[in-house]
Short mmCIF file of C-alpha atoms and ligand atoms in Angstrom, two decimals:
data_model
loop_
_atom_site.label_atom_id
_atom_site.label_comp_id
_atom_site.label_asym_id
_atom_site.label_seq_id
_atom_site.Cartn_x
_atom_site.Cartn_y
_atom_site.Cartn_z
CA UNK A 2 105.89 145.85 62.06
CA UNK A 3 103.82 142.61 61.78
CA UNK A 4 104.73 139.77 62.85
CA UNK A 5 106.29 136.59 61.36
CA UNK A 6 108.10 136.82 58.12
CA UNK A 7 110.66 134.65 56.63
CA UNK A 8 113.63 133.49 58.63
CA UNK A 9 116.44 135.29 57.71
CA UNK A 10 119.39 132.50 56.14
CA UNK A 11 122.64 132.61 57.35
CA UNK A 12 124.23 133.79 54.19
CA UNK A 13 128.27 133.43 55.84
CA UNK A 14 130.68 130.70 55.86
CA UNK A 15 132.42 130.58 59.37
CA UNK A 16 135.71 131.94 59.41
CA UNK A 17 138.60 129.95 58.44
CA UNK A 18 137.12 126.16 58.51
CA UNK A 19 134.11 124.82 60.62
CA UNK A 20 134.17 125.38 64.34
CA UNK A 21 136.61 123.15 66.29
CA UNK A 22 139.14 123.06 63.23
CA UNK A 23 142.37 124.73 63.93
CA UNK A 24 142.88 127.63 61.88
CA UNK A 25 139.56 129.13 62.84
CA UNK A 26 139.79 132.53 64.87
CA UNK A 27 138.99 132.18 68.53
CA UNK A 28 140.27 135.24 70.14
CA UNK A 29 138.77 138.76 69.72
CA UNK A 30 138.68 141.75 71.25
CA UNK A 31 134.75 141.95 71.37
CA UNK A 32 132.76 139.21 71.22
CA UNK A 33 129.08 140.04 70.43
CA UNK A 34 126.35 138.07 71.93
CA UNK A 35 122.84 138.21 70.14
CA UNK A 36 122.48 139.93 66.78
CA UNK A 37 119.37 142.17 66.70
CA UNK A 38 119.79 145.99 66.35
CA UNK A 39 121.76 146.20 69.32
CA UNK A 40 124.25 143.39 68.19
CA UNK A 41 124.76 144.41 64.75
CA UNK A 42 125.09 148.21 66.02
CA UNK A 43 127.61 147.09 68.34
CA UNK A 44 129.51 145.41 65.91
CA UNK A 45 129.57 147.94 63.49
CA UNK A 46 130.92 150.68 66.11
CA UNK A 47 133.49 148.03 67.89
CA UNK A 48 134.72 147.10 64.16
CA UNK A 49 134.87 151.11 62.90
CA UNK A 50 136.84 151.82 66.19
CA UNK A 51 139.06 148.93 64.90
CA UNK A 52 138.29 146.43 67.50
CA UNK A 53 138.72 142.69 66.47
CA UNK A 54 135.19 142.11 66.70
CA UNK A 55 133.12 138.80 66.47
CA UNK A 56 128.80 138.75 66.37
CA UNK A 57 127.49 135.79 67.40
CA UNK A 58 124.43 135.37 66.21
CA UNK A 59 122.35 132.88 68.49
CA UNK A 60 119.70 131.14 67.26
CA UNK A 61 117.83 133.41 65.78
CA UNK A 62 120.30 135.90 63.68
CA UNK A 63 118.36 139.38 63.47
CA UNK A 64 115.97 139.08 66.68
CA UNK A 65 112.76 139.59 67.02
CA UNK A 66 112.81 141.66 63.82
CA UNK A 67 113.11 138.39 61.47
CA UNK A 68 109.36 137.61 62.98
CA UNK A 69 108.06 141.04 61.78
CA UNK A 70 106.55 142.26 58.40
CA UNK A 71 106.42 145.67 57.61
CA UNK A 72 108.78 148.18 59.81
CA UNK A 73 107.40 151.90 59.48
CA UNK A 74 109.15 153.45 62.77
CA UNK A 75 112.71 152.61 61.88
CA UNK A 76 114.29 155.77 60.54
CA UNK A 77 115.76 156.24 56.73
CA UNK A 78 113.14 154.52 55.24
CA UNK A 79 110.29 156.87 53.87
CA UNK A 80 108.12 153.85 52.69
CA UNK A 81 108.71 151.22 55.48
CA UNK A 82 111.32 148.19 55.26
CA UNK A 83 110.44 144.39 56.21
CA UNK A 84 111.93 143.25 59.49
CA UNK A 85 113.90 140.41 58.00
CA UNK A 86 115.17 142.92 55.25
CA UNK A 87 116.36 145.59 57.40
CA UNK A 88 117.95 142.94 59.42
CA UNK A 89 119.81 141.49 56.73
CA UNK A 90 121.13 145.06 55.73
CA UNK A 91 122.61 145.43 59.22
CA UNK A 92 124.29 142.39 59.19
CA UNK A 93 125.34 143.40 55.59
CA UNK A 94 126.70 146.91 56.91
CA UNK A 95 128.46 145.04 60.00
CA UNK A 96 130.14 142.41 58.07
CA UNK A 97 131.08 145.15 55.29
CA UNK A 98 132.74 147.18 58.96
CA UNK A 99 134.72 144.24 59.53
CA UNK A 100 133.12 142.05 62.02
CA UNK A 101 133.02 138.65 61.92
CA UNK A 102 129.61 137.03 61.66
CA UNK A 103 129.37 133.61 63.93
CA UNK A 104 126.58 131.47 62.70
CA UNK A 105 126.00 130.13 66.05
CA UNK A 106 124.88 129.52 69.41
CA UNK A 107 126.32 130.60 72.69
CA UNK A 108 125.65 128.22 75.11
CA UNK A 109 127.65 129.29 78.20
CA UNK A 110 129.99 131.81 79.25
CA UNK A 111 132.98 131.89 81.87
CA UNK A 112 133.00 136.01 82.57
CA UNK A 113 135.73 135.28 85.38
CA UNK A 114 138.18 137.22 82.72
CA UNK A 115 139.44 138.63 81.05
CA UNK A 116 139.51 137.22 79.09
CA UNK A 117 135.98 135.98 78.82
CA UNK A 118 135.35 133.03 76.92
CA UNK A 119 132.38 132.05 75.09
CA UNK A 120 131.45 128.41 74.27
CA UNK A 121 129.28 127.01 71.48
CA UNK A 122 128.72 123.35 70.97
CA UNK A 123 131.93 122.62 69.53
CA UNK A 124 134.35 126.02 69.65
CA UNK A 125 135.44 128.59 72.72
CA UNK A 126 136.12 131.71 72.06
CA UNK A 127 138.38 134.10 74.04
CA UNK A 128 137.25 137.98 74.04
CA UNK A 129 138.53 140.88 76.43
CA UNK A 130 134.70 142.51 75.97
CA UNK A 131 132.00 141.17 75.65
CA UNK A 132 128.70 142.63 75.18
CA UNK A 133 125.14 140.90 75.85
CA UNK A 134 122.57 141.68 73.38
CA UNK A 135 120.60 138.26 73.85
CA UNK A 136 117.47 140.13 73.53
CA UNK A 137 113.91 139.39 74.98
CA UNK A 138 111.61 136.89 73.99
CA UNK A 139 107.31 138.01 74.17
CA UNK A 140 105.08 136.02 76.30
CA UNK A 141 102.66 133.75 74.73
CA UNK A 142 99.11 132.78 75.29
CA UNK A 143 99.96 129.59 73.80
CA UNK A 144 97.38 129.11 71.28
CA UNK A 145 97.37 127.32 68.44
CA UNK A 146 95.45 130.25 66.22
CA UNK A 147 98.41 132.67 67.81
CA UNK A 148 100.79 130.83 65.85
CA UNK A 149 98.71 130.82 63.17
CA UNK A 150 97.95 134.07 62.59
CA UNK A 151 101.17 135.50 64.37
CA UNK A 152 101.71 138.74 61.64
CA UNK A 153 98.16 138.50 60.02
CA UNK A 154 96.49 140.14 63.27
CA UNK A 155 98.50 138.75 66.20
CA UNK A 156 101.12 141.30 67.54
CA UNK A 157 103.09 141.67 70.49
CA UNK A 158 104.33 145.42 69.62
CA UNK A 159 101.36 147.90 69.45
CA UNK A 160 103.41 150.94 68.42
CA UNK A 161 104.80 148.58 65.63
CA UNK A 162 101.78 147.44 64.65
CA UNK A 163 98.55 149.24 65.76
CA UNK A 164 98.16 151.97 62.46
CA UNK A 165 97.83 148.83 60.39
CA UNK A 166 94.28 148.80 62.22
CA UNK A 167 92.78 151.79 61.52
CA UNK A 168 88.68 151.64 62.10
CA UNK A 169 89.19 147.90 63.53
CA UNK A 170 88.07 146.35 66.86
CA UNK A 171 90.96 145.32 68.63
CA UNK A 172 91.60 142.68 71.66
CA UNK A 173 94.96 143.32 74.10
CA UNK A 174 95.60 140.35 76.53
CA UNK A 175 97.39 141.21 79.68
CA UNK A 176 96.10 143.70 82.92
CA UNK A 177 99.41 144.95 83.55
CA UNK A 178 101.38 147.98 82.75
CA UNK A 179 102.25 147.29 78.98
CA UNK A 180 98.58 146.06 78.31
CA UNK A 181 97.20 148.85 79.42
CA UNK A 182 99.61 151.09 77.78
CA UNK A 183 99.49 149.43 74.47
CA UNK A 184 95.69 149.47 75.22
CA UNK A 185 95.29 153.56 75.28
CA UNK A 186 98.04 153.73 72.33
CA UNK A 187 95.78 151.73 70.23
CA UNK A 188 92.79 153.59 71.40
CA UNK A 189 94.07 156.16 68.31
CA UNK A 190 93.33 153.66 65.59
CA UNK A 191 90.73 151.02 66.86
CA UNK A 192 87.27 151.46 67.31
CA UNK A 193 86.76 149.89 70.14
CA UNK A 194 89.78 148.13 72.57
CA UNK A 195 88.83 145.13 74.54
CA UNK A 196 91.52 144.68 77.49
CA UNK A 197 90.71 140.86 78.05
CA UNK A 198 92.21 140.20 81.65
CA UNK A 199 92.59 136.92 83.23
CA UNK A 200 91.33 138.20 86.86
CA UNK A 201 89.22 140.87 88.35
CA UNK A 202 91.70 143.59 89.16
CA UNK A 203 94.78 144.97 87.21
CA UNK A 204 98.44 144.81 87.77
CA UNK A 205 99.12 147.83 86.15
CA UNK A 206 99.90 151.07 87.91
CA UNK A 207 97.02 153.26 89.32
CA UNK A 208 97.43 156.21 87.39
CA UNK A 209 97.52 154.23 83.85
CA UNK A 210 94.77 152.03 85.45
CA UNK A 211 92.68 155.06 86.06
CA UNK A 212 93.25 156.73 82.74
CA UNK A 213 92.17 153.66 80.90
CA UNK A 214 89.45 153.36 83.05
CA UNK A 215 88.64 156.76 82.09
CA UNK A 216 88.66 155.84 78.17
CA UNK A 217 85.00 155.21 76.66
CA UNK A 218 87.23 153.38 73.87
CA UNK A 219 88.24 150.74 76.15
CA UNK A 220 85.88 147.97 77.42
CA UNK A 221 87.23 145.37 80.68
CA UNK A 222 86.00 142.21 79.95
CA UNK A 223 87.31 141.05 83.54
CA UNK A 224 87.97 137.13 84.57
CA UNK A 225 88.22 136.15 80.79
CA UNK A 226 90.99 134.36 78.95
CA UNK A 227 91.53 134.09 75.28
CA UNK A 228 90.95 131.47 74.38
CA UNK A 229 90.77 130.86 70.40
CA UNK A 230 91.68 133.50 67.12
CA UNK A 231 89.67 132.94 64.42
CA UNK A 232 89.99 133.68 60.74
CA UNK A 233 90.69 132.82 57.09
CA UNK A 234 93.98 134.72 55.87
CA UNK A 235 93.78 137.57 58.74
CA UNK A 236 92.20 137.74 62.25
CA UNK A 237 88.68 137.79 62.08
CA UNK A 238 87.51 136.82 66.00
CA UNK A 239 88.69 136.53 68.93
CA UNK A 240 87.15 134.05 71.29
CA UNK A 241 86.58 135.13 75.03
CA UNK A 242 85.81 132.48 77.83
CA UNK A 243 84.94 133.64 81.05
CA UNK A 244 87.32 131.75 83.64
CA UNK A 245 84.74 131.84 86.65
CA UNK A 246 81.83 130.79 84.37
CA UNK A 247 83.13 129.22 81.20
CA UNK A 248 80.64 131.58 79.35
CA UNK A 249 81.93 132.47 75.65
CA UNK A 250 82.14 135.45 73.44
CA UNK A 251 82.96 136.11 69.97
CA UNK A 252 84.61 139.82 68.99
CA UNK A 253 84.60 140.57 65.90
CA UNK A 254 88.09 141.54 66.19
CA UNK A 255 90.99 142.48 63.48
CA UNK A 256 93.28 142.32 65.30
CA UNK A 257 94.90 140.50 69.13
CA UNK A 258 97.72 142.21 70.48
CA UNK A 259 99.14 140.22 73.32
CA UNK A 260 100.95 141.81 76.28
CA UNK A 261 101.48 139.94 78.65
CA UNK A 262 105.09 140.48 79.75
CA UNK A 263 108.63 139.07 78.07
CA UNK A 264 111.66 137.23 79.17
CA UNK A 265 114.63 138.47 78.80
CA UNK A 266 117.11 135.75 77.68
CA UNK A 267 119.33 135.80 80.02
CA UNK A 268 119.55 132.18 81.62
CA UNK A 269 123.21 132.02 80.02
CA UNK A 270 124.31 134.66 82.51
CA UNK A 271 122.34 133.89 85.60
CA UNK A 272 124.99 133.86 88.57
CA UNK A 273 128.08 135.57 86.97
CA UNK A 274 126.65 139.16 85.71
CA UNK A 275 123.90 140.70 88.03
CA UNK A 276 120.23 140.52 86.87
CA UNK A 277 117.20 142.48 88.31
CA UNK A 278 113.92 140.95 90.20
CA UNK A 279 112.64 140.37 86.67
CA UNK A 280 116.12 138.86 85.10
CA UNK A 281 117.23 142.07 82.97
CA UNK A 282 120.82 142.33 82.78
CA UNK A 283 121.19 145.34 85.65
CA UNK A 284 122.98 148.37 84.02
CA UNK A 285 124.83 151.16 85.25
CA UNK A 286 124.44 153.02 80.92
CA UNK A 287 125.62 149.87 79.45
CA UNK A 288 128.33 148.62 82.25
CA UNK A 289 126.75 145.39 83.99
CA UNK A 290 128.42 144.45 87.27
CA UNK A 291 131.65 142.70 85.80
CA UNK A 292 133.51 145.07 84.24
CA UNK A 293 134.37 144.33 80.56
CA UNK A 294 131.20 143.01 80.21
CA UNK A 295 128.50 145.33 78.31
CA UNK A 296 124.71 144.67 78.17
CA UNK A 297 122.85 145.99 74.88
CA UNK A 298 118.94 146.43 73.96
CA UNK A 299 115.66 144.53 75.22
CA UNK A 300 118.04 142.25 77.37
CA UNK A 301 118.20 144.87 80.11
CA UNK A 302 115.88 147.72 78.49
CA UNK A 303 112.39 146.92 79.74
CA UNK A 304 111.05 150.04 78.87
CA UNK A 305 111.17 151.09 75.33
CA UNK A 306 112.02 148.08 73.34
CA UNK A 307 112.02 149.40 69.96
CA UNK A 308 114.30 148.56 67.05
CA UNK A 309 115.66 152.35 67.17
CA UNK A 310 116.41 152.30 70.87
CA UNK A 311 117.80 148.57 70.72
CA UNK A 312 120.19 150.21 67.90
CA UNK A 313 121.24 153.40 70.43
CA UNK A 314 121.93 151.04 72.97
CA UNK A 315 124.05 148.72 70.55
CA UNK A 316 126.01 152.04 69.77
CA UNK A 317 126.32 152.97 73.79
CA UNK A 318 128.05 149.56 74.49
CA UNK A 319 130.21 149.31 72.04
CA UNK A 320 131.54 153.20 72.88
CA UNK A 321 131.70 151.99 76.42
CA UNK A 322 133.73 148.83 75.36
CA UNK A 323 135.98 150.76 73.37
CA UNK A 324 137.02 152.85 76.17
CA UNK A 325 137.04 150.02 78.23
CA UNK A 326 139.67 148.35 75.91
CA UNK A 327 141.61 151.75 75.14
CA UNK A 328 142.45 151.91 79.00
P1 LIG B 407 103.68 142.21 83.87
O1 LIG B 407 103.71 143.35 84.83
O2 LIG B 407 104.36 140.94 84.25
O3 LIG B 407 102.14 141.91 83.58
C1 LIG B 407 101.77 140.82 82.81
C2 LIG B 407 100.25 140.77 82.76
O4 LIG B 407 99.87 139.71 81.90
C3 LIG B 407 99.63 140.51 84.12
O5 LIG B 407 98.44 141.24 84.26
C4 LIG B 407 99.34 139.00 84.08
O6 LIG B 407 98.19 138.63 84.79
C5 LIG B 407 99.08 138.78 82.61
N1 LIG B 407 99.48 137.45 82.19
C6 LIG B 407 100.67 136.84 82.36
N2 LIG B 407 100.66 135.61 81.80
C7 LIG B 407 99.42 135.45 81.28
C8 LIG B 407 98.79 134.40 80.58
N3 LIG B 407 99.43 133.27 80.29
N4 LIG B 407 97.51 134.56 80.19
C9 LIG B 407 96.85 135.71 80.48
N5 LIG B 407 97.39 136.75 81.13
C10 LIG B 407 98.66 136.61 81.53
O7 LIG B 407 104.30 142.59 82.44
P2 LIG B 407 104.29 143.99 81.68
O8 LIG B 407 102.96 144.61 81.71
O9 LIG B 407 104.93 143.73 80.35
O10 LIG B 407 105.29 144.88 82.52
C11 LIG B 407 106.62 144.42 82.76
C12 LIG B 407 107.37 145.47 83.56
O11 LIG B 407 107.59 146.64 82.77
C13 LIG B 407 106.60 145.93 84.79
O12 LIG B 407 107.51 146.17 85.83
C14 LIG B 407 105.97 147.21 84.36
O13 LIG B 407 105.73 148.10 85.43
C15 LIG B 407 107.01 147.77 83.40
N6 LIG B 407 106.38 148.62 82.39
C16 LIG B 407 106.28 149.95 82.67
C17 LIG B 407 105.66 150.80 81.76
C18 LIG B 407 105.58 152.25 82.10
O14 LIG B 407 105.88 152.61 83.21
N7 LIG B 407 105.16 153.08 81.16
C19 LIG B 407 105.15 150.31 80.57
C20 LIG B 407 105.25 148.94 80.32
C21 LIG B 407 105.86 148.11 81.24
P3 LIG B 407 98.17 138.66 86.40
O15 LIG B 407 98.07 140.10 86.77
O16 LIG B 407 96.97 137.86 86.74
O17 LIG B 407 99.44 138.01 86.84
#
């Protein structure tokens, strides 16, 4: 998958009047927060097992998906599916299971229940589950021609993205474990891999370290920063300044793949479910340390981060909840 494709437009009137207005339904047995794979998967198994079920959808309904282009490693589809697309047939298949789509944005919670509540800007909403699917949100040089070329060349998932460069030199940003992982992955497609790191020695773990090291595909340009993308409608360079020196270099690169760590979004819970060194929701399968409450997808899983396994985790929650809520 590519990055940045349309925004995907809330296509649902809220439920029964606008938020605030009485009539409008507050209270549900599982209140979904986040709607990526692992939201929309948890809706449609809390709905099927005929849980009252609400998604809210945060601020940006479908996840990271909705800033991807082409999706070849999500199952079903022989040809490939656009991110936005096969986020907006999720939602479609949740909605069609019963849940209730919130157009909205969380922003805090009071998981001191049950039941838990849930507050927007103008409505609170009473659940006796709740899962977390908030997601995680990909590091960013900060670049101007990032933005720019964010899906024409710029990616932040090399598994999602690296085929599409085939024959290509390609630049990874980061020195730690998920640069130089994505780094040897894309070693199958590129020509040549430049691992741009901003100091002399990597934070990634030995053995990867000396595997990569090992790798006449990959070249360390040590001390350097990115510091420009080039291009007309794709990547074309990728500008390299030495930090110690200032010295310059042009690659002529298709593509920059930046991995330099995410944040999970999990600010909204920080003091009343348990979060790791890093601030991943800390699981126990899906459980988090207040029972009732359910974390789903990149918001604890560091590891894998794909749509599929955001999806598996959706389904683990909500099979968890439901057994939660049938004792
Ligand atoms: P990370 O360990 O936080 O490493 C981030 C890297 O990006 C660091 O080398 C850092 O440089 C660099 N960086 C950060 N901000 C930067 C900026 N603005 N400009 C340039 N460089 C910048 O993140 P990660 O590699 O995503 O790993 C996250 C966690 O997942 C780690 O615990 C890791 O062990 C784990 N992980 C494990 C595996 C595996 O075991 N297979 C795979 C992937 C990730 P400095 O070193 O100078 O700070």
């Amino acid at each position: 998958m590519m990055a940045a494709g349309p925004e995907m437009a809330p296509e649902q009137a809220p439920p029964r009047g606008p938020p605030g207005e009485p009539g409008r339904e507050t209270r549900f047995d599982v209140v979904i927060i986040g709607a990526g794979p692992a939201g929309y998967t948890a809706g449609i198994y809390c709905s099927r097992a005929g849980h009252k079920t609400a998604v809210l959808s945060g601020p940006l309904p479908g996840g990271q998906l909705v800033n991807t282009t082409e999706v070849e490693n999500y199952p079903g589809f022989e040809s490939g599916i656009m991110g936005p697309d096969l986020m907006i047939e999720m939602r479609k298949q949740c909605k069609m299971t019963g849940a209730t789509m919130i157009d909205d944005e969380a922003v805090n919670v009071d998981l001191r229940g049950p039941p838990f509540k849930v507050l927007t800007a103008t409505e609170e909403y009473e659940a006796r589950a709740v899962i977390i699917a908030t997601g995680a949100t990909p590091r960013k040089l900060g670049l101007q021609g990032e933005k720019d070329f964010a899906g024409r060349g710029v990616s932040y998932c090399a598994t999602c993205d690296g085929p599409f460069f085939r024959g290509q030199e390609i630049v990874v940003a980061g020195g730690g474990d998920s640069a130089i992982e994505e780094a040897t992955f894309l070693t199958k497609f590129a020509s040549t891999v430049h691992v741009v790191h901003r100091r002399a020695e990597l934070r990634a773990s030995k053995v990867m370290q000396e595997r990569a090291l090992a790798n006449p595909k990959i070249r360390f340009v040590w001390d350097t920063e990115v510091s420009d993308v080039r291009g007309k409608e794709r990547v074309e360079q990728v500008v390299l300044r030495n930090v110690k020196t200032g010295a310059e270099e042009q690659v002529g690169a298709g593509a920059l793949f930046v991995a330099i760590g995410h944040e999970p979004n999990t600010a909204l819970f920080r003091g009343q479910v348990e979060l790791d060194e890093a601030g991943y929701v800390a699981v126990n399968g899906s459980e988090t340390s207040v029972r009732g409450v359910f974390a789903a997808g990149d918001v604890h899983d560091r590891r894998y981060r794909q749509a599929v396994t955001a999806a598996g985790f959706g389904c683990m929650a909500a099979i968890d909840a439901d057994r939660y809520l049938s004792n």
